[in-house]
Structure formats: C-alpha cells, structure tokens
Short mmCIF file of C-alpha atoms and ligand atoms in Angstrom, two decimals:
data_model
loop_
_atom_site.label_atom_id
_atom_site.label_comp_id
_atom_site.label_asym_id
_atom_site.label_seq_id
_atom_site.Cartn_x
_atom_site.Cartn_y
_atom_site.Cartn_z
CA MET R 1 1.97 130.17 328.16
CA THR R 2 2.44 133.43 326.61
CA ASP R 3 -0.35 135.28 324.83
CA ARG R 4 1.00 134.17 321.48
CA ASP R 5 0.81 130.46 323.05
CA TYR R 6 -3.28 131.19 323.87
CA MET R 7 -3.89 133.06 320.02
CA GLU R 8 -2.25 129.85 318.24
CA ARG R 9 -4.68 127.66 320.56
CA ALA R 10 -7.68 129.49 319.94
CA ILE R 11 -6.76 129.30 315.91
CA ALA R 12 -6.48 125.77 316.38
CA LEU R 13 -9.91 125.72 317.85
CA ALA R 14 -11.19 128.10 314.91
CA ARG R 15 -10.10 125.17 312.69
CA LYS R 16 -12.38 122.49 313.89
CA GLY R 17 -15.50 124.67 311.91
CA LEU R 18 -13.79 123.34 308.57
CA GLY R 19 -16.72 122.91 306.11
CA ARG R 20 -19.55 123.62 308.29
CA THR R 21 -19.54 126.88 309.03
CA ASN R 22 -20.07 128.59 305.88
CA PRO R 23 -20.80 131.20 304.99
CA ASN R 24 -19.95 132.22 308.71
CA PRO R 25 -16.27 132.76 309.39
CA LEU R 26 -13.74 130.26 311.21
CA VAL R 27 -13.48 131.66 314.74
CA GLY R 28 -11.69 130.11 317.73
CA ALA R 29 -11.67 131.78 321.46
CA VAL R 30 -9.69 130.76 324.86
CA ILE R 31 -10.37 132.48 328.35
CA VAL R 32 -7.42 132.80 330.19
CA LYS R 33 -7.59 133.84 334.24
CA ASP R 34 -4.32 133.66 336.64
CA GLY R 35 -2.36 131.68 333.35
CA ARG R 36 -4.79 129.05 333.07
CA ILE R 37 -7.50 128.16 330.51
CA ILE R 38 -10.79 128.22 332.43
CA GLY R 39 -12.65 128.16 328.72
CA GLU R 40 -12.39 127.47 324.88
CA GLY R 41 -14.38 127.32 321.75
CA TRP R 42 -15.37 127.29 318.34
CA HIS R 43 -17.70 128.63 315.79
CA ASP R 44 -18.96 124.79 315.03
CA HIS R 45 -21.50 125.74 312.22
CA CYS R 46 -23.56 128.49 310.57
CA GLY R 47 -25.97 129.38 313.15
CA GLY R 48 -24.58 127.69 316.25
CA LEU R 49 -22.97 129.77 319.10
CA HIS R 50 -20.21 131.92 318.27
CA ALA R 51 -16.75 131.33 319.33
CA GLU R 52 -16.90 133.30 322.34
CA ARG R 53 -20.14 132.10 323.78
CA SER R 54 -19.07 128.79 323.30
CA ALA R 55 -16.09 129.47 325.16
CA ILE R 56 -17.89 131.00 327.83
CA ALA R 57 -20.70 128.15 328.01
CA SER R 58 -17.39 125.82 328.65
CA LEU R 59 -16.49 127.76 331.91
CA THR R 60 -16.62 126.40 335.08
CA GLU R 61 -15.36 129.17 337.22
CA SER R 62 -16.28 133.18 337.07
CA ALA R 63 -14.62 134.74 334.25
CA GLU R 64 -14.59 137.87 336.14
CA GLY R 65 -11.40 139.65 335.40
CA SER R 66 -9.69 137.24 333.05
CA THR R 67 -8.23 138.02 329.29
CA LEU R 68 -10.37 136.48 326.02
CA TYR R 69 -8.44 135.68 323.17
CA VAL R 70 -9.88 135.59 319.40
CA THR R 71 -8.83 135.12 316.50
CA LEU R 72 -12.00 137.60 314.88
CA GLU R 73 -13.26 140.48 316.09
CA PRO R 74 -16.13 139.58 318.45
CA CYS R 75 -19.75 140.76 316.71
CA CYS R 76 -22.12 143.47 317.78
CA HIS R 77 -25.18 142.89 316.02
CA TRP R 78 -27.67 140.70 316.52
CA GLY R 79 -27.52 138.18 313.37
CA ARG R 80 -28.30 134.69 314.04
CA THR R 81 -27.45 134.50 317.57
CA PRO R 82 -26.99 137.06 320.02
CA PRO R 83 -24.22 139.65 319.95
CA CYS R 84 -21.31 138.51 321.28
CA THR R 85 -19.76 141.50 322.94
CA ASP R 86 -23.16 141.61 325.21
CA ALA R 87 -21.92 138.31 326.75
CA ILE R 88 -18.51 139.18 327.19
CA LEU R 89 -19.35 142.51 329.57
CA GLU R 90 -21.90 140.37 330.99
CA GLN R 91 -19.01 137.92 331.83
CA LYS R 92 -16.77 140.88 333.18
CA ILE R 93 -14.14 139.84 330.76
CA GLY R 94 -11.41 142.69 331.65
CA ARG R 95 -9.25 142.06 328.61
CA VAL R 96 -9.59 140.76 324.88
CA VAL R 97 -7.00 140.43 322.60
CA ILE R 98 -8.28 140.46 318.51
CA GLY R 99 -6.28 138.00 315.65
CA SER R 100 -8.51 139.52 312.53
CA ARG R 101 -10.81 142.60 312.29
CA ASP R 102 -14.11 141.40 310.78
CA PRO R 103 -15.07 142.88 307.58
CA ASN R 104 -18.48 142.70 307.85
CA PRO R 105 -19.73 145.85 307.67
CA LYS R 106 -22.44 145.18 310.65
CA VAL R 107 -19.44 144.76 312.57
CA SER R 108 -16.10 146.09 311.33
CA GLY R 109 -14.57 148.30 314.42
CA LYS R 110 -17.74 148.37 315.64
CA GLY R 111 -17.23 145.45 318.02
CA ALA R 112 -13.80 146.66 319.11
CA ALA R 113 -14.82 150.15 319.96
CA LEU R 114 -17.98 148.67 322.30
CA LEU R 115 -15.80 147.06 324.11
CA ARG R 116 -13.68 149.45 324.75
CA SER R 117 -16.11 151.98 325.40
CA ALA R 118 -17.25 149.75 328.37
CA GLY R 119 -13.80 150.18 330.08
CA VAL R 120 -12.61 146.36 328.41
CA GLN R 121 -8.78 146.52 327.29
CA VAL R 122 -8.20 145.74 324.05
CA GLU R 123 -5.73 144.66 321.92
CA GLU R 124 -6.05 144.22 317.82
CA ASP R 125 -4.53 142.99 315.22
CA PHE R 126 -2.25 140.30 317.91
CA LEU R 127 -1.41 137.44 315.20
CA ARG R 128 -3.50 139.17 312.61
CA GLU R 129 -1.76 137.69 309.57
CA GLU R 130 -2.46 133.92 310.67
CA CYS R 131 -5.57 134.54 311.76
CA ASP R 132 -6.28 136.43 308.80
CA SER R 133 -5.21 133.15 306.97
CA LEU R 134 -8.07 131.38 308.57
CA ASN R 135 -10.93 133.03 306.67
CA PRO R 136 -10.11 134.00 302.71
CA VAL R 137 -13.25 132.93 301.71
CA PHE R 138 -15.54 134.86 304.55
CA PHE R 139 -13.32 137.42 303.68
CA HIS R 140 -14.06 137.80 299.93
CA TYR R 141 -17.72 136.62 300.24
CA ILE R 142 -19.15 139.17 303.35
CA THR R 143 -17.61 142.03 301.09
CA THR R 144 -18.16 140.91 297.50
CA GLN R 145 -21.60 138.84 298.02
CA THR R 146 -19.91 136.29 295.57
CA PRO R 147 -18.08 133.14 295.89
CA TYR R 148 -14.27 132.46 296.32
CA VAL R 149 -13.55 130.72 293.72
CA ILE R 150 -10.82 128.23 293.85
CA MET R 151 -9.43 126.47 290.57
CA LYS R 152 -7.93 123.47 290.64
CA TYR R 153 -6.64 121.12 287.96
CA ALA R 154 -3.91 118.49 287.48
CA MET R 155 -1.54 118.26 285.29
CA THR R 156 1.72 115.96 284.31
CA ALA R 157 5.20 117.68 284.58
CA ASP R 158 5.05 119.25 280.55
CA GLY R 159 1.25 120.31 281.51
CA LYS R 160 -1.08 118.48 280.09
CA ILE R 161 -4.51 117.73 281.48
CA ALA R 162 -5.20 114.87 279.28
CA THR R 163 -3.56 112.25 276.65
CA ARG R 164 -3.50 112.82 272.92
CA THR R 165 -6.85 110.61 273.13
CA GLY R 166 -8.30 112.50 276.27
CA ALA R 167 -7.24 110.30 278.46
CA SER R 168 -7.38 111.75 282.03
CA LYS R 169 -7.72 108.68 284.50
CA TRP R 170 -5.67 109.38 286.30
CA ILE R 171 -3.24 111.62 286.18
CA THR R 172 -1.97 112.35 289.91
CA GLY R 173 -2.07 109.68 292.37
CA GLU R 174 -4.56 107.95 295.26
CA ALA R 175 -3.23 110.39 297.83
CA ALA R 176 -3.71 113.69 295.92
CA ARG R 177 -7.26 112.28 294.52
CA GLN R 178 -7.76 112.21 298.18
CA LYS R 179 -6.66 115.90 299.12
CA VAL R 180 -9.53 116.87 296.30
CA GLN R 181 -11.70 115.10 298.12
CA GLU R 182 -11.25 116.86 300.41
CA LEU R 183 -11.62 119.89 298.87
CA ARG R 184 -14.85 118.90 297.77
CA ARG R 185 -16.18 118.19 301.58
CA ILE R 186 -15.03 122.24 302.38
CA CYS R 187 -16.62 123.76 299.41
CA PRO R 188 -20.10 124.07 299.36
CA GLY R 189 -20.52 124.70 295.00
CA ILE R 190 -18.41 122.43 292.86
CA MET R 191 -18.04 123.86 289.23
CA ALA R 192 -17.60 122.30 285.82
CA GLY R 193 -18.12 123.43 281.87
CA ILE R 194 -19.92 120.89 279.70
CA GLY R 195 -17.05 120.21 277.61
CA THR R 196 -15.80 118.29 280.95
CA VAL R 197 -19.27 116.47 281.47
CA LEU R 198 -19.54 115.02 277.65
CA ALA R 199 -15.82 114.52 277.69
CA ASP R 200 -14.87 112.66 281.20
CA ASP R 201 -18.87 111.81 282.63
CA PRO R 202 -17.88 112.88 285.89
CA LEU R 203 -20.05 112.60 289.47
CA LEU R 204 -18.55 115.42 291.00
CA THR R 205 -19.54 114.66 294.57
CA VAL R 206 -17.79 113.39 297.28
CA ARG R 207 -17.14 109.67 297.29
CA GLU R 208 -17.35 109.52 301.52
CA GLU R 209 -20.67 107.95 302.41
CA ASN R 210 -22.64 110.42 305.19
CA ALA R 211 -20.36 113.18 304.05
CA ARG R 212 -21.91 116.27 302.63
CA SER R 213 -21.44 117.14 298.43
CA PRO R 214 -21.15 120.29 297.30
CA VAL R 215 -24.31 121.78 295.11
CA ARG R 216 -22.88 120.94 291.44
CA ILE R 217 -22.55 124.10 288.76
CA ILE R 218 -22.93 123.26 285.73
CA CYS R 219 -22.22 126.08 282.65
CA ASP R 220 -24.21 124.60 279.98
CA SER R 221 -25.21 127.52 278.16
CA ARG R 222 -27.42 125.69 275.63
CA LEU R 223 -28.54 122.50 277.80
CA ARG R 224 -26.28 119.87 275.58
CA ILE R 225 -25.85 118.33 278.88
CA PRO R 226 -26.99 114.19 278.11
CA PRO R 227 -30.08 113.45 280.47
CA ASP R 228 -28.63 109.99 280.79
CA CYS R 229 -25.22 110.98 281.71
CA ARG R 230 -24.33 109.87 285.38
CA ILE R 231 -24.56 113.64 287.11
CA CYS R 232 -27.93 113.89 285.59
CA ARG R 233 -28.86 110.53 287.07
CA THR R 234 -28.07 111.39 290.39
CA ALA R 235 -29.36 115.14 290.28
CA GLU R 236 -32.62 113.63 292.62
CA GLN R 237 -29.77 113.00 295.65
CA TYR R 238 -26.86 115.65 295.34
CA PRO R 239 -28.58 119.09 294.04
CA THR R 240 -27.74 120.23 290.48
CA ILE R 241 -27.94 123.43 288.82
CA LEU R 242 -27.54 123.94 285.08
CA ALA R 243 -26.60 127.70 284.48
CA CYS R 244 -27.53 128.22 281.02
CA ALA R 245 -27.36 131.51 278.77
CA ALA R 246 -30.74 133.60 278.85
CA GLY R 247 -32.05 133.59 275.62
CA ALA R 248 -30.31 131.34 274.01
CA GLU R 249 -33.55 129.44 273.22
CA LYS R 250 -34.42 132.31 270.57
CA ASP R 251 -31.57 130.24 267.93
CA ASP R 252 -32.32 127.05 269.24
CA PRO R 253 -35.97 126.11 269.41
CA ALA R 254 -35.36 122.32 270.53
CA MET R 255 -34.20 123.74 273.60
CA ALA R 256 -37.31 124.21 275.42
CA ARG R 257 -38.08 120.67 274.95
CA ARG R 258 -34.55 119.84 276.74
CA ARG R 259 -35.27 122.12 279.68
CA GLN R 260 -38.49 120.30 280.30
CA GLN R 261 -36.73 117.02 280.39
CA LEU R 262 -34.29 117.91 282.65
CA GLU R 263 -36.24 119.99 285.27
CA ARG R 264 -38.59 116.63 285.26
CA ARG R 265 -34.72 114.98 286.19
CA SER R 266 -34.60 117.25 288.98
CA LEU R 267 -32.22 119.47 287.89
CA ARG R 268 -32.40 123.59 288.48
CA ILE R 269 -32.26 125.54 285.72
CA LEU R 270 -30.63 128.84 286.25
CA GLU R 271 -30.78 131.52 283.22
CA THR R 272 -28.21 133.49 283.81
CA PRO R 273 -27.14 136.58 281.25
CA ALA R 274 -25.09 136.12 278.44
CA ARG R 275 -22.81 137.40 275.98
CA ASP R 276 -22.58 136.44 272.31
CA GLY R 277 -24.35 133.03 273.57
CA HIS R 278 -21.66 132.92 276.83
CA ILE R 279 -22.86 132.93 280.34
CA ASP R 280 -21.60 135.72 281.88
CA LEU R 281 -19.61 134.12 284.84
CA ASN R 282 -19.67 137.06 286.86
CA ALA R 283 -23.45 137.80 286.58
CA LEU R 284 -23.25 133.69 287.84
CA MET R 285 -21.28 134.54 290.82
CA ARG R 286 -23.73 137.19 291.77
CA LEU R 287 -26.60 134.69 291.38
CA LEU R 288 -24.82 132.06 293.43
CA GLY R 289 -23.46 134.27 295.99
CA ALA R 290 -27.10 135.65 296.34
CA GLU R 291 -28.03 131.96 297.14
CA GLY R 292 -25.47 131.63 300.32
CA ILE R 293 -22.64 129.88 298.05
CA ASP R 294 -19.61 131.32 299.25
CA ALA R 295 -16.82 129.04 297.32
CA ILE R 296 -16.78 127.07 294.58
CA LEU R 297 -14.44 124.46 293.66
CA LEU R 298 -13.31 125.40 290.07
CA GLU R 299 -12.72 121.74 288.29
CA GLY R 300 -13.54 123.14 284.93
CA GLY R 301 -11.40 121.84 281.78
CA GLY R 302 -9.65 124.11 279.81
CA THR R 303 -12.33 126.56 278.31
CA LEU R 304 -14.24 127.15 281.14
CA ASN R 305 -10.75 128.05 283.06
CA GLU R 306 -9.60 130.33 280.61
CA SER R 307 -13.30 132.00 280.89
CA ALA R 308 -13.37 132.04 285.07
CA LEU R 309 -9.55 133.71 284.82
CA ARG R 310 -10.27 136.07 281.92
CA SER R 311 -13.65 137.10 283.67
CA GLY R 312 -11.47 137.48 286.82
CA ILE R 313 -13.87 135.05 289.07
CA VAL R 314 -10.77 132.95 290.38
CA GLN R 315 -9.18 133.98 293.31
CA GLU R 316 -6.61 131.07 293.81
CA LEU R 317 -5.39 128.40 291.87
CA GLN R 318 -4.40 124.77 293.46
CA VAL R 319 -2.42 122.89 290.59
CA PHE R 320 -1.19 119.25 291.10
CA VAL R 321 1.57 118.21 288.97
CA ALA R 322 2.34 114.57 288.86
CA PRO R 323 5.69 112.87 288.34
CA LYS R 324 5.32 112.43 284.75
CA ILE R 325 5.01 113.56 280.90
CA PHE R 326 2.17 112.94 278.40
CA GLY R 327 3.41 114.56 275.71
CA GLY R 328 1.76 114.85 272.10
CA ASN R 329 -0.99 117.50 271.83
CA GLY R 330 -2.81 117.07 275.07
CA LYS R 331 -5.25 119.53 276.41
CA SER R 332 -4.17 122.36 278.61
CA PRO R 333 -5.21 123.18 281.77
CA VAL R 334 -6.18 126.99 280.35
CA GLU R 335 -7.26 127.16 276.64
CA GLY R 336 -7.83 130.32 274.59
CA GLU R 337 -6.04 132.34 272.81
CA GLY R 338 -3.49 132.89 275.25
CA VAL R 339 -1.14 136.36 275.51
CA ALA R 340 1.66 137.01 272.61
CA LEU R 341 4.17 137.92 275.24
CA PRO R 342 5.48 136.93 278.68
CA SER R 343 4.74 140.39 279.81
CA GLU R 344 1.39 140.00 279.11
CA ALA R 345 1.28 136.45 281.50
CA LEU R 346 -1.29 136.63 284.53
CA GLY R 347 0.70 136.80 287.26
CA LEU R 348 0.15 134.95 290.22
CA GLU R 349 1.60 134.55 293.93
CA LEU R 350 3.09 131.36 295.33
CA ARG R 351 1.27 130.47 298.84
CA GLY R 352 2.43 126.81 299.02
CA ILE R 353 4.02 124.02 297.96
CA SER R 354 3.69 120.27 299.26
CA ASN R 355 4.60 117.06 298.50
CA ILE R 356 1.08 115.04 298.37
CA GLY R 357 2.40 111.38 297.93
CA GLY R 358 5.31 112.04 295.42
CA ASP R 359 2.85 115.06 293.34
CA LEU R 360 3.21 118.36 294.05
CA LEU R 361 0.33 120.79 294.83
CA LEU R 362 1.06 124.33 294.17
CA ARG R 363 -1.07 126.78 295.89
CA TYR R 364 -1.57 130.80 294.33
CA GLN R 365 -3.21 133.32 294.27
CA ILE R 366 -4.15 135.86 291.58
CA ARG R 367 -1.84 138.44 291.79
CA SER R 368 -3.96 141.22 290.78
CA ARG R 369 -7.70 140.63 289.29
CA SER R 370 -7.69 143.53 287.03
CA ALA R 371 -4.04 142.59 285.82
CA GLY R 372 -5.03 139.17 284.94
CA LYS R 373 -8.04 140.27 282.79
CA GLU R 374 -6.12 142.90 280.84
CA ALA R 375 -3.49 140.00 280.55
CA LEU R 376 -6.13 137.48 279.14
CA CYS R 377 -8.38 140.52 277.42
CA SER R 378 -5.74 141.34 275.09
CA GLN R 379 -6.20 138.64 272.44
CA GLU R 380 -10.02 139.59 273.03
CA SER R 381 -10.59 143.06 271.63
C1 AOF Y 1 -18.29 136.54 316.33
N1 AOF Y 1 -17.72 134.95 317.02
O1 AOF Y 1 -17.53 132.77 316.60
C2 AOF Y 1 -18.12 134.55 314.68
C3 AOF Y 1 -18.63 136.09 314.03
O2 AOF Y 1 -25.65 134.97 311.39
P1 AOF Y 1 -24.89 134.95 313.21
O3 AOF Y 1 -25.33 135.46 314.04
O4 AOF Y 1 -24.19 133.43 313.07
O5 AOF Y 1 -23.21 135.95 312.58
C4 AOF Y 1 -22.29 136.23 311.63
C5 AOF Y 1 -21.65 137.02 311.25
O6 AOF Y 1 -20.64 137.47 312.63
C6 AOF Y 1 -20.69 136.96 310.61
O7 AOF Y 1 -20.83 137.71 309.47
C7 AOF Y 1 -19.87 137.99 311.28
O8 AOF Y 1 -19.68 138.95 311.03
C8 AOF Y 1 -19.44 137.31 312.55
N2 AOF Y 1 -19.21 135.84 313.10
N3 AOF Y 1 -18.41 136.59 315.15
O9 AOF Y 1 -17.68 137.51 316.97
C9 AOF Y 1 -17.77 134.02 316.10
N4 AOF Y 1 -18.75 133.49 313.77
ZN1 ZN Y 2 -20.39 136.96 317.79
#
C-alpha cells in the first residue's frame, strides 16, 4: 500500500458523512503504522467527532510514530469540538499527510504550521484535487457565508422543460428522478419560484420515509401562493420559507391579510430586500446563509433560473437531458431576454457526464461569475 492508497481510503471514508455534516465539511482519516492501518474514521455529522478524533477513537494500539492521512488540514481551534491538532500531538503521531487546505479563517494554514512547529513531519496538498472535490459546498460557504446553489432542471433533447400546454410530468425516467431525490437529501435547502408552485403544485420533499427533507424556500415576492396548495398544506411537517419583497405591501394592501393567513399555516415569511418589486436574490442568499443553510438545490422555472444566473448566485448546474423532443413553443429552462450574440453567452465548464437510465446528466460549473453576470445583464440596462 502506498501513500496514495491510504489517502484514497480516507477519501472513501469521508463520503460516508454525505448529507449529514452540513455546514461542516466531509473529512476522512486513516492512521498507518508499520504498513498496517491501525485506525480509521470520518466526520459523521455536524457536532460529532472530527475525522481525526474518530480515527483515534478506533485505535486498539499506540499510534506513537504512526502516519495520519487526512483529507482536510486538521483544525487547531475550538468549535463545537476541541482542536484535532491537540489529539494528534497527544497520540505522538509522527507524520501527517494532508489533502485539502482548510479555508476556514480560524484554521487556514495554522493547523499545519502548529503541527510542524511541534516537530511533526507534515506534507500538504497530497491528492489535493481529489480531496478538494469532496467539499465544493464547504469551501464556498465558509468563505462567502452564502449557500452553494445547484441549479437543476430536466429538459428534452430540443431544450424544453414543458410541452406547449405546460405539461411536464414526466420528462426524464424513473432513475433520473431518483437521482434528484438523492440531491434533495443532501441539500439542506430547496428553492423554487411562485410560477412553478402555481403551475405544478409541487411538494419539493424527499419521498423516502424517515429521510430528512430540505427546507423549502419559495420566492414569492407578493405572497401569491394559494393557502390550499400542497406546499402550504404540508408546512407543519416540512419547514417552509416564503421569501417576499420588503415593502411590497405598500402597493398591495391585501398582502397583509394573506400573510397572516399563511403564518397561521406555519409558513415562515422572510422579508427580503427588493428592487422594482423583485426579490434581491443576493440578499436572500445572505439571509439563508446566516441561518446555516450551506447548499440549495434550485428547482426553479425559467424565470427564477434566469434571475438566479443573472444575479450570480449559482455555482453549479445539473442538467438532465431526456432522449425525446416536444417541439412547439414549450418553455425553456432559462427565460428572460437572453443575449443578442453567441459571444455574449454565459460560459459553463463541463465537469461530468453520466447516463442515468437512458437520460443524460450533465454537470457544469459556472465559468466565471462576473462574466456570467455581465453576459445576462447586457439586455437589462
Ligand atoms: C478537521 N476535521 O473532521 C472537520 C474539520 O464546529 P466544529 O468543532 O465541528 O468545527 C467545524 C470546523 O472545523 C469547520 O468549519 C472546519 O474548519 C473544521 N472541520 N476539521 O480537522 C474534521 N470536520
Ligand atoms: Zn478538527
């Protein structure tokens, strides 16, 4: 077994915490002595032991002089749990091989430096790319305090998200829809626009029993949501936030009454700074980030998708493409004015392609947020 094998094992262990560690990162750790793994662990849930301490807890022999492989720089601060660097020194571990750097300002470089100054041999950036790919959400959230937003939509091979009559059930097959359920399970928030609620009356929950459903966030600037829709009827069971435009009541006196009615249904109203009656999505992301929501699955229709891209809140796209054609003038995943020239397009970087039961899943990262903003803004001014 090589250093690479041990770090790959640590990466595999880290994944076991998927969906439970938010807003903390996924981290795995392996302790090796005389060519044998003598301890391993991972960060299982927020508030639980960090990976290093979990690996140490599994030891059945002394770790003196051993090597610790850990996918993220060990912390040196008191958070919900004590510093991992203390535990590493107590165990007299001789060498620490680190994958990712921890961008948390409380740690960033200080964890590795502390170990080094105590005489531990430290190697950094080992399989860094692979380790970094475990934590796009954590890296974004810890540095911006706003959620990592994944825009998800399903379209036909001719780019439609509904038929000419507005019907959209179903575009993709069962396996792809199951994949969306998985995404909902690992994102603490799910967001849609009022247009989608009025058109489809969705539930936006995880169907599986006992699974945690994400907080539902509906962008509904004037609180037009019907109190008898499925989201309102299930708001006691599944936490739901309605983001409305601050000040909208001035032009719509009946809004106060609708608000009271919705609050009685256990929906939480979040007044969000607005411009021209539209919710400021960047402000909404700051409010949601402050509540500890580190990732949002955006299942918007074309209008919300366009605003989200234009305001620069989206980090990743997951696009399902079904092998079928609707034709006609069915809706597109991104509406709005659009750009005038191909050269003004919002650029994406392809990160992955998979075949899910005959549907394609394309994963993209936004190439550059500022470039995207300019591109989609050019029609606005
Ligand atoms: C590690 N190993 O397994 C994790 C780390 O509130 P706490 O105590 O859980 O600390 C959270 C912070 O600790 C988090 O923001 C990140 O910087 C680091 N996470 N560090 O050494 C781990 N989960
Ligand atoms: Zn730690």
